PDB file of C-alpha atoms in Angstrom:
ATOM      1  CA  PHE P 279       0.080   0.078  -0.015  1.00 72.00           C
ATOM      2  CA  LYS P 280       1.075   3.533  -0.902  1.00 93.00           C
ATOM      3  CA  VAL P 281      -0.727   4.724   2.026  1.00 94.00           C
ATOM      4  CA  ALA P 282       1.151   2.650   4.632  1.00 94.00           C
ATOM      5  CA  SER P 283       4.391   4.245   3.616  1.00 94.00           C
ATOM      6  CA  GLY P 284       3.341   7.610   2.484  1.00 94.00           C
ATOM      7  CA  GLY P 285       0.185   8.326   4.144  1.00 95.00           C
ATOM      8  CA  LEU P 286      -2.933   9.742   2.388  1.00 96.00           C
ATOM      9  CA  ASN P 287      -0.940  12.261   0.451  1.00 96.00           C
ATOM     10  CA  ALA P 288       0.634   9.330  -1.654  1.00 97.00           C
ATOM     11  CA  ILE P 289      -2.860   8.659  -3.297  1.00 96.00           C
ATOM     12  CA  LEU P 290      -4.081  12.271  -3.170  1.00 97.00           C
ATOM     13  CA  ASP P 291      -3.799  13.204  -6.741  1.00 97.00           C
ATOM     14  CA  GLY P 292      -4.843   9.727  -8.073  1.00 96.00           C
ATOM     15  CA  THR P 293      -7.781   9.942  -6.000  1.00 96.00           C
ATOM     16  CA  ILE P 294      -8.692  13.356  -7.261  1.00 97.00           C
ATOM     17  CA  THR P 295      -8.443  12.466 -10.913  1.00 97.00           C
ATOM     18  CA  SER P 296     -10.463   9.189 -10.320  1.00 96.00           C
ATOM     19  CA  TRP P 297     -13.197  11.128  -8.716  1.00 95.00           C
ATOM     20  CA  PHE P 298     -13.604  14.130 -10.941  1.00 96.00           C
ATOM     21  CA  THR P 299     -13.163  14.763 -14.888  1.00 97.00           C
ATOM     22  CA  SER P 300     -10.211  16.898 -15.682  1.00 97.00           C
ATOM     23  CA  ASP P 301     -12.552  19.712 -16.875  1.00 97.00           C
ATOM     24  CA  TRP P 302     -14.163  19.786 -13.459  1.00 96.00           C
ATOM     25  CA  ILE P 303     -10.808  19.922 -11.546  1.00 97.00           C
ATOM     26  CA  GLU P 304      -9.771  22.550 -13.776  1.00 98.00           C
ATOM     27  CA  ALA P 305     -12.704  24.675 -13.433  1.00 97.00           C
ATOM     28  CA  ASN P 306     -13.054  24.421  -9.606  1.00 94.00           C
ATOM     29  CA  PRO P 307      -9.718  24.795  -7.806  1.00 96.00           C
ATOM     30  CA  SER P 308     -11.113  26.066  -4.650  1.00 92.00           C
ATOM     31  CA  LYS P 309     -13.445  22.953  -4.322  1.00 91.00           C
ATOM     32  CA  ILE P 310     -10.718  20.590  -5.137  1.00 94.00           C
ATOM     33  CA  GLN P 311      -8.640  22.116  -2.491  1.00 94.00           C
ATOM     34  CA  SER P 312     -11.428  21.533  -0.117  1.00 91.00           C
ATOM     35  CA  ILE P 313     -11.949  17.884  -1.047  1.00 92.00           C
ATOM     36  CA  LYS P 314      -8.061  17.231  -0.779  1.00 95.00           C
ATOM     37  CA  ASP P 315      -8.164  18.706   2.661  1.00 92.00           C
ATOM     38  CA  MET P 316     -11.076  16.513   3.447  1.00 90.00           C
ATOM     39  CA  ILE P 317      -9.181  13.326   2.175  1.00 93.00           C
ATOM     40  CA  LEU P 318      -6.067  14.339   4.163  1.00 94.00           C
ATOM     41  CA  SER P 319      -8.068  14.636   7.366  1.00 91.00           C
ATOM     42  CA  ASN P 320      -8.980  11.213   7.401  1.00 90.00           C
ATOM     43  CA  ASN P 321      -6.780   8.556   9.300  1.00 91.00           C
ATOM     44  CA  SER P 322      -4.312   6.425   7.153  1.00 93.00           C
ATOM     45  CA  LYS P 323      -5.060   3.162   9.136  1.00 93.00           C
ATOM     46  CA  GLY P 324      -8.885   3.697   8.690  1.00 91.00           C
ATOM     47  CA  TYR P 325      -8.473   4.162   5.040  1.00 90.00           C
ATOM     48  CA  ILE P 326      -6.217   1.016   4.767  1.00 92.00           C
ATOM     49  CA  TYR P 327      -8.830  -1.075   6.708  1.00 90.00           C
ATOM     50  CA  CYS P 328     -11.540   0.179   4.519  1.00 87.00           C
ATOM     51  CA  CYS P 329      -9.719  -0.755   1.348  1.00 87.00           C
ATOM     52  CA  GLU P 330      -9.000  -4.360   2.808  1.00 87.00           C
ATOM     53  CA  ALA P 331     -12.900  -4.627   3.476  1.00 85.00           C
ATOM     54  CA  LEU P 332     -13.649  -3.388   0.059  1.00 82.00           C
ATOM     55  CA  LYS P 333     -11.454  -6.240  -1.621  1.00 84.00           C
ATOM     56  CA  GLU P 334     -13.716  -8.852  -0.229  1.00 82.00           C
ATOM     57  CA  LEU P 335     -17.043  -7.079  -0.958  1.00 79.00           C
ATOM     58  CA  ASN P 336     -19.029  -8.938  -3.656  1.00 81.00           C
ATOM     59  CA  TYR P 337     -22.772  -7.564  -4.082  1.00 78.00           C
ATOM     60  CA  LEU P 338     -23.235  -9.357  -7.226  1.00 84.00           C
ATOM     61  CA  THR P 339     -24.436 -12.625  -5.848  1.00 87.00           C
ATOM     62  CA  LYS P 340     -27.189 -11.116  -3.712  1.00 87.00           C
ATOM     63  CA  LEU P 341     -28.480  -8.551  -5.845  1.00 89.00           C
ATOM     64  CA  ASN P 342     -31.322 -10.645  -7.162  1.00 91.00           C
ATOM     65  CA  THR P 343     -32.655 -10.886  -3.566  1.00 88.00           C
ATOM     66  CA  ILE P 344     -33.412  -7.084  -3.236  1.00 86.00           C
ATOM     67  CA  LYS P 345     -37.162  -6.469  -3.014  1.00 83.00           C
ATOM     68  CA  VAL P 346     -37.382  -2.793  -3.218  1.00 81.00           C
ATOM     69  CA  PRO P 347     -36.904  -0.400  -6.044  1.00 84.00           C
ATOM     70  CA  VAL P 348     -33.451   0.572  -6.763  1.00 88.00           C
ATOM     71  CA  LEU P 349     -31.811   3.484  -8.793  1.00 90.00           C
ATOM     72  CA  TYR P 350     -27.918   2.873  -9.665  1.00 92.00           C
ATOM     73  CA  VAL P 351     -26.376   6.122 -10.632  1.00 93.00           C
ATOM     74  CA  GLY P 352     -22.847   6.706 -12.028  1.00 93.00           C
ATOM     75  CA  GLY P 353     -20.662   8.746 -13.924  1.00 95.00           C
ATOM     76  CA  ASP P 354     -20.019   7.979 -17.539  1.00 96.00           C
ATOM     77  CA  GLN P 355     -16.315   8.395 -16.883  1.00 96.00           C
ATOM     78  CA  ASP P 356     -16.312   6.386 -13.579  1.00 95.00           C
ATOM     79  CA  LYS P 357     -13.340   4.075 -13.240  1.00 92.00           C
ATOM     80  CA  GLY P 358     -14.147   2.918  -9.925  1.00 89.00           C
ATOM     81  CA  ALA P 359     -17.790   1.783 -10.766  1.00 90.00           C
ATOM     82  CA  PRO P 360     -17.759   1.702 -14.618  1.00 94.00           C
ATOM     83  CA  PRO P 361     -20.884   2.148 -16.338  1.00 95.00           C
ATOM     84  CA  GLU P 362     -20.565  -1.431 -17.510  1.00 95.00           C
ATOM     85  CA  THR P 363     -20.630  -2.751 -13.847  1.00 92.00           C
ATOM     86  CA  MET P 364     -23.304  -0.385 -12.836  1.00 92.00           C
ATOM     87  CA  LYS P 365     -25.403  -1.713 -15.767  1.00 94.00           C
ATOM     88  CA  GLU P 366     -24.747  -5.255 -14.770  1.00 93.00           C
ATOM     89  CA  MET P 367     -25.752  -4.804 -11.266  1.00 91.00           C
ATOM     90  CA  ALA P 368     -28.947  -3.020 -12.409  1.00 93.00           C
ATOM     91  CA  ASP P 369     -29.547  -6.032 -14.752  1.00 95.00           C
ATOM     92  CA  LYS P 370     -29.250  -8.392 -11.644  1.00 93.00           C
ATOM     93  CA  THR P 371     -31.445  -6.187  -9.498  1.00 92.00           C
ATOM     94  CA  PRO P 372     -35.324  -6.601  -9.737  1.00 91.00           C
ATOM     95  CA  PHE P 373     -37.145  -3.388  -9.876  1.00 87.00           C
ATOM     96  CA  SER P 374     -33.972  -1.537 -10.698  1.00 90.00           C
ATOM     97  CA  ILE P 375     -32.888   1.129 -13.228  1.00 92.00           C
ATOM     98  CA  TYR P 376     -29.389   2.506 -14.248  1.00 94.00           C
ATOM     99  CA  GLU P 377     -28.837   5.995 -14.840  1.00 94.00           C
ATOM    100  CA  TYR P 378     -25.509   7.575 -15.922  1.00 93.00           C
ATOM    101  CA  ILE P 379     -24.489  11.030 -15.344  1.00 95.00           C
ATOM    102  CA  ALA P 380     -22.774  12.609 -18.334  1.00 94.00           C
ATOM    103  CA  ASN P 381     -19.282  14.382 -18.063  1.00 95.00           C
ATOM    104  CA  SER P 382     -18.855  12.833 -14.573  1.00 96.00           C
ATOM    105  CA  ALA P 383     -16.554  10.380 -12.750  1.00 96.00           C
ATOM    106  CA  HIS P 384     -16.766   8.518  -9.572  1.00 94.00           C
ATOM    107  CA  VAL P 385     -18.366  11.411  -7.425  1.00 92.00           C
ATOM    108  CA  ALA P 386     -20.972  12.434  -9.567  1.00 92.00           C
ATOM    109  CA  ASN P 387     -23.061  14.060  -7.123  1.00 88.00           C
ATOM    110  CA  ILE P 388     -20.441  16.794  -6.937  1.00 90.00           C
ATOM    111  CA  ASN P 389     -18.983  16.506 -10.501  1.00 91.00           C
ATOM    112  CA  ASN P 390     -22.365  17.296 -12.052  1.00 91.00           C
ATOM    113  CA  ALA P 391     -24.672  18.148  -9.239  1.00 87.00           C
ATOM    114  CA  ASP P 392     -27.288  19.505 -11.395  1.00 88.00           C
ATOM    115  CA  GLU P 393     -27.787  16.268 -13.455  1.00 92.00           C
ATOM    116  CA  PHE P 394     -27.311  13.960 -10.519  1.00 89.00           C
ATOM    117  CA  ASN P 395     -30.006  15.899  -8.457  1.00 85.00           C
ATOM    118  CA  GLN P 396     -32.326  15.696 -11.415  1.00 88.00           C
ATOM    119  CA  LYS P 397     -31.975  12.128 -11.864  1.00 91.00           C
ATOM    120  CA  ILE P 398     -32.759  11.469  -8.174  1.00 87.00           C
ATOM    121  CA  ILE P 399     -35.584  13.815  -8.007  1.00 84.00           C
ATOM    122  CA  SER P 400     -37.134  12.253 -11.272  1.00 88.00           C
ATOM    123  CA  TYR P 401     -36.821   8.654  -9.501  1.00 87.00           C
ATOM    124  CA  LEU P 402     -38.289   9.778  -6.464  1.00 82.00           C
ATOM    125  CA  THR P 403     -40.954  11.478  -8.144  1.00 81.00           C
ATOM    126  CA  ASP P 404     -41.783   8.372 -10.238  1.00 82.00           C
ATOM    127  CA  LEU P 405     -42.040   6.360  -7.038  1.00 77.00           C
ATOM    128  CA  GLY P 406     -44.698   8.717  -5.703  1.00 71.00           C
ATOM    129  CA  ALA P 407     -42.609  11.204  -3.690  1.00 59.00           C
ATOM    130  CA  THR P 408     -44.419  14.491  -3.674  1.00 49.00           C
ATOM    131  CA  GLN P 409     -42.687  16.150  -0.656  1.00 45.00           C
ATOM    132  CA  LEU P 410     -38.988  15.708  -1.582  1.00 45.00           C
ATOM    133  CA  GLY P 411     -37.727  18.220   1.095  1.00 42.00           C
ATOM    134  CA  TRP P 412     -39.601  16.500   3.832  1.00 38.00           C
ATOM    135  CA  TYR P 413     -38.261  12.995   2.734  1.00 41.00           C
ATOM    136  CA  LEU P 414     -34.607  14.394   2.750  1.00 44.00           C
ATOM    137  CA  TYR P 415     -34.875  15.559   6.217  1.00 45.00           C
ATOM    138  CA  ASP P 416     -32.544  13.777   8.647  1.00 45.00           C
ATOM    139  CA  ARG P 417     -34.687  12.697  11.527  1.00 48.00           C
ATOM    140  CA  GLN P 418     -31.604  11.839  13.755  1.00 48.00           C
ATOM    141  CA  THR P 419     -29.783  15.116  13.557  1.00 48.00           C
ATOM    142  CA  GLY P 420     -32.805  17.324  12.803  1.00 48.00           C
ATOM    143  CA  TYR P 421     -30.965  18.920   9.929  1.00 44.00           C
ATOM    144  CA  ASP P 422     -33.142  19.688   6.800  1.00 43.00           C
ATOM    145  CA  TYR P 423     -30.929  19.101   3.762  1.00 42.00           C
ATOM    146  CA  GLY P 424     -33.639  20.394   1.359  1.00 44.00           C
ATOM    147  CA  MET P 425     -33.467  18.685  -1.801  1.00 43.00           C
ATOM    148  CA  ILE P 426     -30.980  16.117  -2.634  1.00 42.00           C
ATOM    149  CA  VAL P 427     -27.662  15.804  -0.643  1.00 40.00           C
ATOM    150  CA  GLY P 428     -26.269  12.326  -0.482  1.00 43.00           C
ATOM    151  CA  THR P 429     -26.586   8.489  -0.629  1.00 44.00           C
ATOM    152  CA  PHE P 430     -28.061   7.994   2.832  1.00 44.00           C
ATOM    153  CA  SER P 431     -30.912  10.621   2.362  1.00 46.00           C
ATOM    154  CA  VAL P 432     -31.806   8.970  -0.908  1.00 49.00           C
ATOM    155  CA  ILE P 433     -31.999   5.595   0.516  1.00 49.00           C
ATOM    156  CA  TYR P 434     -33.921   6.814   3.348  1.00 49.00           C
ATOM    157  CA  ALA P 435     -36.419   8.407   0.891  1.00 51.00           C
ATOM    158  CA  ALA P 436     -36.640   5.346  -1.202  1.00 51.00           C
ATOM    159  CA  TRP P 437     -37.264   3.323   1.792  1.00 49.00           C
ATOM    160  CA  LEU P 438     -40.170   5.585   2.825  1.00 49.00           C
ATOM    161  CA  MET P 439     -41.610   5.290  -0.665  1.00 48.00           C
ATOM    162  CA  TYR P 440     -41.353   1.505  -0.500  1.00 48.00           C
ATOM    163  CA  GLU P 441     -43.046   1.343   2.874  1.00 49.00           C
ATOM    164  CA  LYS P 442     -45.814   3.714   1.717  1.00 50.00           C
ATOM    165  CA  ASN P 443     -46.535   2.133  -1.725  1.00 47.00           C
ATOM    166  CA  TRP P 444     -45.121  -1.393  -1.836  1.00 45.00           C
ATOM    167  CA  ARG P 445     -45.670  -2.850   1.627  1.00 42.00           C
TER     168      ARG P 445
END
């Protein structure tokens, strides 16, 4: 591991270029600096342990057991979860669809936030969500995220829609 000998700084540039498109990196230097600072604020050992855990992760064999609607979203230039892999996962998951985000790499919700948010809003609307702001309210923290902010809120919103419409 590069991280074991050089810390998170050893993978910083490679992480940035795999998470974001070169055009976005060039157009957003202050945001890139904030993201680099966030990456470097993490614990190197924790990062190594997460990488070890991910090496053993294999969702593909269980996807056919999912019984709730699923939206797979990924960047069209994502090298970590390439479109072919995301499409394969969607094909193996009942009640699922795959949407790609144009001009985006691994962190599409930042790389192309407007298109990402629109895909999520459309999906939740199709599921029957009419009060998206309420569904993306974090009950644990009391924080109102407004519209779309991240995976866990989206999962929570999709779960609420499942409970309301399919159970």
